[in-house]
Coordinates of C-alpha atoms in Angstrom, one line a residue:
X1 CA 265.9 44.2 143.4
X2 CA 262.3 43.1 143.6
X3 CA 262.0 44.3 147.2
X4 CA 263.5 47.7 146.3
X5 CA 261.2 48.1 143.4
X6 CA 258.2 47.2 145.6
X7 CA 259.1 50.0 148.1
X8 CA 259.5 52.5 145.3
X9 CA 256.3 51.4 143.6
X10 CA 254.3 52.0 146.8
X11 CA 255.9 55.4 147.2
X12 CA 255.0 56.3 143.6
X13 CA 251.4 55.3 144.2
X14 CA 251.3 57.7 147.2
X15 CA 252.6 60.5 144.9
X16 CA 250.1 59.6 142.2
X17 CA 247.2 59.8 144.6
X18 CA 248.3 63.3 145.7
X19 CA 247.8 64.6 142.2
X20 CA 244.5 65.3 140.6
X21 CA 244.2 63.2 137.4
X22 CA 240.6 63.1 136.3
X23 CA 240.2 61.8 132.7
X24 CA 241.7 64.3 130.3
X25 CA 243.6 66.1 133.2
X26 CA 246.4 63.6 133.8
X27 CA 249.4 65.9 133.1
X28 CA 250.8 65.8 136.7
X29 CA 250.5 62.0 137.0
X30 CA 252.1 61.6 133.6
X31 CA 255.1 63.6 134.8
X32 CA 255.5 61.4 137.8
X33 CA 255.5 58.3 135.6
X34 CA 258.1 59.9 133.4
X35 CA 260.2 60.6 136.5
X36 CA 259.9 56.8 137.3
X37 CA 261.3 55.9 133.9
X38 CA 264.1 58.5 134.1
X39 CA 265.2 57.5 137.6
X40 CA 265.6 53.9 136.3
X41 CA 267.4 54.9 133.1
X42 CA 264.5 53.7 131.0
X43 CA 264.0 55.4 127.6
X44 CA 260.4 56.4 127.3
X45 CA 258.1 58.3 125.0
X46 CA 254.8 60.2 125.6
X47 CA 251.8 61.2 123.5
X48 CA 249.3 63.5 125.1
X49 CA 249.1 62.1 128.6
X50 CA 250.0 58.5 127.7
X51 CA 253.6 57.4 128.6
X52 CA 255.1 54.3 127.1
X53 CA 258.4 52.4 126.9
X54 CA 259.8 49.2 125.4
X55 CA 262.4 46.9 126.9
X56 CA 266.1 47.8 126.4
X57 CA 266.8 44.9 124.1
X58 CA 263.6 45.1 122.0
X59 CA 263.9 42.7 119.1
X60 CA 261.4 43.2 116.2
X61 CA 261.7 39.5 115.3
X62 CA 260.1 38.5 118.7
X63 CA 256.5 38.6 119.8
X64 CA 255.5 41.4 122.1
X65 CA 253.6 41.5 125.3
X66 CA 251.8 44.7 126.3
X67 CA 251.6 45.7 129.9
X68 CA 248.9 48.3 130.4
X69 CA 247.1 50.2 133.1
X70 CA 245.7 53.7 133.4
X71 CA 246.5 56.7 135.6
X72 CA 243.3 58.7 135.2
X73 CA 240.6 58.6 137.9
X74 CA 236.9 59.3 138.2
X75 CA 235.9 62.3 140.2
X76 CA 235.3 61.5 143.9
X77 CA 231.8 61.0 145.0
X78 CA 230.0 62.9 147.7
X79 CA 230.3 60.0 150.2
X80 CA 234.0 60.7 150.9
X81 CA 234.9 61.2 154.5
X82 CA 238.6 61.6 153.8
X83 CA 240.6 63.9 151.5
X84 CA 240.6 61.9 148.3
X85 CA 244.0 63.3 147.3
X86 CA 245.6 62.4 150.6
X87 CA 247.5 59.1 150.5
X88 CA 247.1 57.8 154.1
X89 CA 248.0 54.3 155.3
X90 CA 246.0 52.9 158.2
X91 CA 245.7 49.3 159.3
X92 CA 247.6 48.1 156.2
X93 CA 245.2 50.1 153.9
X94 CA 246.5 52.7 151.5
X95 CA 243.6 55.2 151.1
X96 CA 243.1 57.7 148.2
X97 CA 241.3 58.3 144.9
X98 CA 242.7 55.9 142.3
X99 CA 244.5 53.8 144.8
X100 CA 242.5 50.7 143.9
X101 CA 241.4 51.7 140.4
X102 CA 243.9 51.4 139.0
X103 CA 247.0 52.9 140.8
X104 CA 248.0 49.7 142.5
X105 CA 247.9 47.9 139.2
X106 CA 249.8 50.6 137.4
X107 CA 252.7 50.8 139.9
X108 CA 252.9 47.0 140.1
X109 CA 253.2 46.8 136.3
X110 CA 255.8 49.6 136.2
X111 CA 257.8 47.7 138.8
X112 CA 257.4 44.5 136.8
X113 CA 258.5 46.1 133.6
X114 CA 261.5 47.7 135.3
X115 CA 262.4 44.3 136.7
X116 CA 262.7 42.8 133.2
X117 CA 263.8 45.9 131.4
X118 CA 267.5 45.1 131.0
X119 CA 267.2 41.3 130.5
X120 CA 268.8 40.1 127.2
X121 CA 267.5 36.6 127.2
X122 CA 263.8 37.3 127.0
X123 CA 261.6 35.1 124.7
X124 CA 259.2 38.1 124.3
X125 CA 259.5 41.8 124.0
X126 CA 257.8 44.0 126.6
X127 CA 255.9 47.3 125.9
X128 CA 254.3 49.2 128.7
X129 CA 251.7 51.9 128.3
X130 CA 250.6 54.0 131.3
X131 CA 247.4 55.3 129.6
X132 CA 245.0 58.2 130.0
X133 CA 241.3 58.6 129.6
X134 CA 240.3 55.0 130.5
X135 CA 237.5 56.0 132.9
X136 CA 235.7 58.1 130.3
X137 CA 236.6 55.9 127.3
X138 CA 238.0 59.0 125.7
X139 CA 239.7 59.4 122.3
X140 CA 243.2 60.1 123.7
X141 CA 243.7 56.9 125.8
X142 CA 245.1 53.5 124.9
X143 CA 243.1 53.4 121.7
X144 CA 245.1 56.3 120.4
X145 CA 248.4 54.5 121.2
X146 CA 247.8 51.4 119.2
X147 CA 249.0 53.1 116.0
X148 CA 252.1 54.4 117.7
X149 CA 253.4 51.4 119.7
X150 CA 254.8 48.2 118.2
X151 CA 252.4 45.5 117.2
X152 CA 251.1 43.6 120.2
X153 CA 250.6 39.8 120.3
X154 CA 248.9 39.7 123.7
X155 CA 248.3 41.9 126.6
X156 CA 248.0 42.1 130.4
X157 CA 245.6 44.9 131.4
X158 CA 246.1 45.9 135.0
X159 CA 242.7 46.3 136.7
X160 CA 241.8 45.1 140.3
X161 CA 241.0 41.4 140.1
X162 CA 242.6 40.2 143.4
X163 CA 245.3 38.8 141.1
X164 CA 242.8 36.2 139.8
X165 CA 242.7 35.7 136.0
X166 CA 239.9 37.5 134.2
X167 CA 240.0 35.7 130.9
X168 CA 237.0 37.4 129.4
X169 CA 235.3 40.8 129.8
X170 CA 231.9 42.1 128.8
X171 CA 231.8 44.8 126.2
X172 CA 229.6 47.9 126.3
X173 CA 227.1 49.3 123.9
X174 CA 225.0 52.3 124.9
X175 CA 221.8 52.7 122.9
X176 CA 219.9 56.0 122.4
X177 CA 216.3 55.0 121.7
X178 CA 213.3 57.0 120.7
X179 CA 209.7 55.7 120.5
X180 CA 207.4 58.0 118.4
X181 CA 203.7 58.7 118.3
X182 CA 201.5 61.6 117.6
X183 CA 200.6 64.5 119.9
X184 CA 197.1 65.3 121.1
X185 CA 195.0 66.5 124.0
X186 CA 195.0 64.2 127.0
X187 CA 191.3 64.8 127.5
X188 CA 190.4 63.2 124.2
X189 CA 193.0 60.4 124.5
X190 CA 192.8 59.6 120.8
X191 CA 196.5 60.3 119.8
X192 CA 199.2 57.8 119.5
X193 CA 201.0 58.0 122.9
X194 CA 204.8 57.6 122.5
X195 CA 205.2 56.6 126.1
X196 CA 202.9 53.6 125.6
X197 CA 204.8 52.7 122.5
X198 CA 208.1 52.9 124.5
X199 CA 206.6 50.7 127.2
X200 CA 206.2 47.9 124.7
X201 CA 209.8 48.1 123.6
X202 CA 211.1 48.6 127.1
X203 CA 209.3 45.4 128.1
X204 CA 211.2 43.6 125.3
X205 CA 214.5 44.9 126.6
X206 CA 213.6 43.7 130.0
X207 CA 212.5 40.2 129.0
X208 CA 214.4 39.2 125.8
X209 CA 217.2 36.6 126.2
X210 CA 219.8 36.2 123.6
X211 CA 220.1 32.5 122.6
X212 CA 223.9 32.3 122.8
X213 CA 225.3 32.2 126.4
X214 CA 229.0 32.7 127.0
X215 CA 230.8 30.0 129.0
X216 CA 232.7 32.6 131.0
X217 CA 230.5 35.7 130.9
X218 CA 227.0 34.3 130.9
X219 CA 224.2 36.2 129.2
X220 CA 224.1 39.5 127.3
X221 CA 222.5 41.9 129.8
X222 CA 220.3 44.9 128.7
X223 CA 219.2 47.6 131.2
X224 CA 217.0 50.7 130.6
X225 CA 218.7 53.4 132.6
X226 CA 217.2 56.7 131.5
X227 CA 213.9 57.9 130.1
X228 CA 212.5 61.3 129.0
X229 CA 209.1 62.2 127.7
X230 CA 206.3 64.8 127.8
X231 CA 206.1 68.6 128.1
X232 CA 203.0 69.1 130.3
X233 CA 200.3 67.1 132.0
X234 CA 197.5 67.5 129.4
X235 CA 199.5 66.9 126.2
X236 CA 200.0 63.3 124.9
X237 CA 203.7 63.1 123.9
X238 CA 204.8 62.4 120.4
X239 CA 208.3 61.3 121.5
X240 CA 209.7 59.2 124.3
X241 CA 213.4 59.0 124.5
X242 CA 215.3 56.4 126.6
X243 CA 218.7 54.9 127.0
X244 CA 219.7 51.3 127.2
X245 CA 222.9 50.0 128.7
X246 CA 223.9 46.7 126.9
X247 CA 226.7 44.5 128.3
X248 CA 227.8 42.2 125.5
X249 CA 229.5 38.9 125.9
X250 CA 232.1 37.2 123.8
X251 CA 229.3 35.2 122.2
X252 CA 228.4 38.2 120.0
X253 CA 230.0 41.3 118.5
X254 CA 228.4 44.6 119.3
X255 CA 227.2 44.8 115.7
X256 CA 225.4 41.5 115.9
X257 CA 223.7 42.6 119.1
X258 CA 222.6 45.8 117.6
X259 CA 221.2 44.0 114.5
X260 CA 219.1 41.8 116.8
X261 CA 217.8 44.7 118.8
X262 CA 217.0 46.8 115.7
X263 CA 215.0 43.9 114.2
X264 CA 212.9 43.4 117.3
X265 CA 211.8 46.9 118.5
X266 CA 209.7 49.6 116.9
X267 CA 211.7 52.5 118.5
X268 CA 214.5 54.2 116.5
X269 CA 217.7 52.9 118.0
X270 CA 221.2 54.3 117.6
X271 CA 224.3 53.0 119.3
X272 CA 226.6 55.7 120.6
X273 CA 229.6 53.5 119.7
X274 CA 230.2 50.0 118.4
X275 CA 233.9 49.9 119.3
X276 CA 233.8 48.7 123.0
X277 CA 233.5 45.0 122.2
X278 CA 233.9 42.1 124.6
X279 CA 237.4 40.7 124.9
X280 CA 238.9 37.5 125.9
X281 CA 241.9 35.2 125.9
X282 CA 241.8 31.4 125.5
X283 CA 242.2 29.4 128.7
X284 CA 244.8 27.4 126.9
X285 CA 247.0 30.4 126.4
X286 CA 250.5 30.2 127.9
X287 CA 250.0 33.2 130.2
X288 CA 246.7 31.9 131.5
X289 CA 248.2 28.5 132.1
X290 CA 251.1 30.1 133.9
X291 CA 248.7 31.8 136.3
X292 CA 246.8 28.6 136.9
X293 CA 250.0 26.8 137.7
X294 CA 250.6 29.4 140.4
X295 CA 247.2 28.8 142.0
X296 CA 245.2 31.5 140.3
X297 CA 241.6 31.0 139.2
X298 CA 239.9 32.1 136.0
X299 CA 236.6 34.0 135.7
X300 CA 234.7 36.4 133.4
X301 CA 234.5 40.0 134.4
X302 CA 231.4 42.1 134.0
X303 CA 233.2 45.5 134.1
X304 CA 234.7 47.4 131.2
X305 CA 238.4 48.3 130.8
X306 CA 240.9 49.2 128.1
X307 CA 240.7 45.6 127.0
X308 CA 237.7 46.8 125.0
X309 CA 240.0 48.6 122.5
X310 CA 242.4 45.8 122.0
X311 CA 242.0 43.3 119.1
X312 CA 244.7 40.9 120.4
X313 CA 244.1 38.3 123.2
X314 CA 244.2 40.1 126.6
X315 CA 244.2 39.1 130.2
X316 CA 242.8 41.3 132.9
X317 CA 244.9 40.9 136.1
X318 CA 245.9 43.1 139.0
X319 CA 246.0 43.7 142.7
X320 CA 243.0 45.2 144.5
X321 CA 239.3 44.4 144.4
X322 CA 236.9 45.6 141.7
X323 CA 234.1 46.2 144.2
X324 CA 236.2 49.0 145.8
X325 CA 236.5 50.9 142.5
X326 CA 234.7 54.3 142.4
X327 CA 233.6 53.9 146.1
X328 CA 233.9 56.6 148.8
X329 CA 237.2 56.4 150.8
X330 CA 238.7 54.1 148.1
X331 CA 241.7 52.0 149.3
X332 CA 244.0 49.2 148.4
X333 CA 245.9 47.0 150.9
X334 CA 249.6 47.6 150.8
X335 CA 250.2 43.8 150.8
X336 CA 248.1 43.5 147.7
X337 CA 250.6 45.6 145.9
X338 CA 253.4 43.5 147.2
X339 CA 251.6 40.3 146.1
X340 CA 250.8 41.9 142.8
X341 CA 254.4 42.6 141.8
X342 CA 255.5 39.2 143.0
X343 CA 252.8 37.4 141.1
X344 CA 253.2 39.4 137.9
X345 CA 257.0 38.6 137.9
X346 CA 256.4 34.9 138.7
X347 CA 253.7 34.5 136.0
X348 CA 255.8 36.2 133.3
X349 CA 258.9 34.2 134.4
X350 CA 256.9 31.0 133.5
X351 CA 256.7 32.0 129.8
X352 CA 259.7 34.2 129.0

């Protein structure tokens, strides 16, 4: 059965690649996922472009594992030399937009869920969500499903980790900042220059180190990524706006990091959102220990995923390599998908 599911999963991935599924435009890939469930006699539901199902013998008295990955993609960058919607296999590589992030993970989890779907002797329930709007952290993705699906006790989030165990993930807080001053003529130079005021705060963002360091994720990282000021060469600007990308570890909540920033800079600072917190799962958790038993290593991931919207313990795990995500001529090795399905099933068999 596992071999048949693996062949079908790879074929599904090829079909998914062939359909445009930018964030918010996932209707065609959602239909393909629905067809997968229908062809395997699995009852499913959908909400917007999210498709979900629970195991056949779901028992509300049991704890529930969420299997999740997304079927939206970013838009292809200008470096592509191939048709991004053409699923081509060459030298063991399956090329195509979304192949690595996160199509390989999604089809591997679909195959895994299908493998366990009819089992009556499970210690846990399974819920799978093929979610939308992950790449743009949109309002109609996994976050919108949490009030619809059954309560989750812990989750496996499918993202490319080379099937190693990402037991922690940095959160994200984007800060809109504005340093203020007073306008005046540049020839006189007596006004309060907002750019100079911004430089002081930007230097703080560049050099400040948060005292708490995460064992798995290291330090909180702040990076100034955009700046805008001035209207013409001879006018001292009264405003300098800039953006700071803050990657938060599990040593702090986003609110705590914001409070520290707000108390140290003179600029007006406003977070676009506080909801994308860091996430983690204890190394002692049964699912992590199952992976370690099978030779997998643990690490902390710097990249953001749908883990950020989950309040339960969650493990990021999947075939493919994160460094390939969002790159030109994206690909995943076919044998990575085969290994992914095999390891997902083996790891879960250790605990269920």
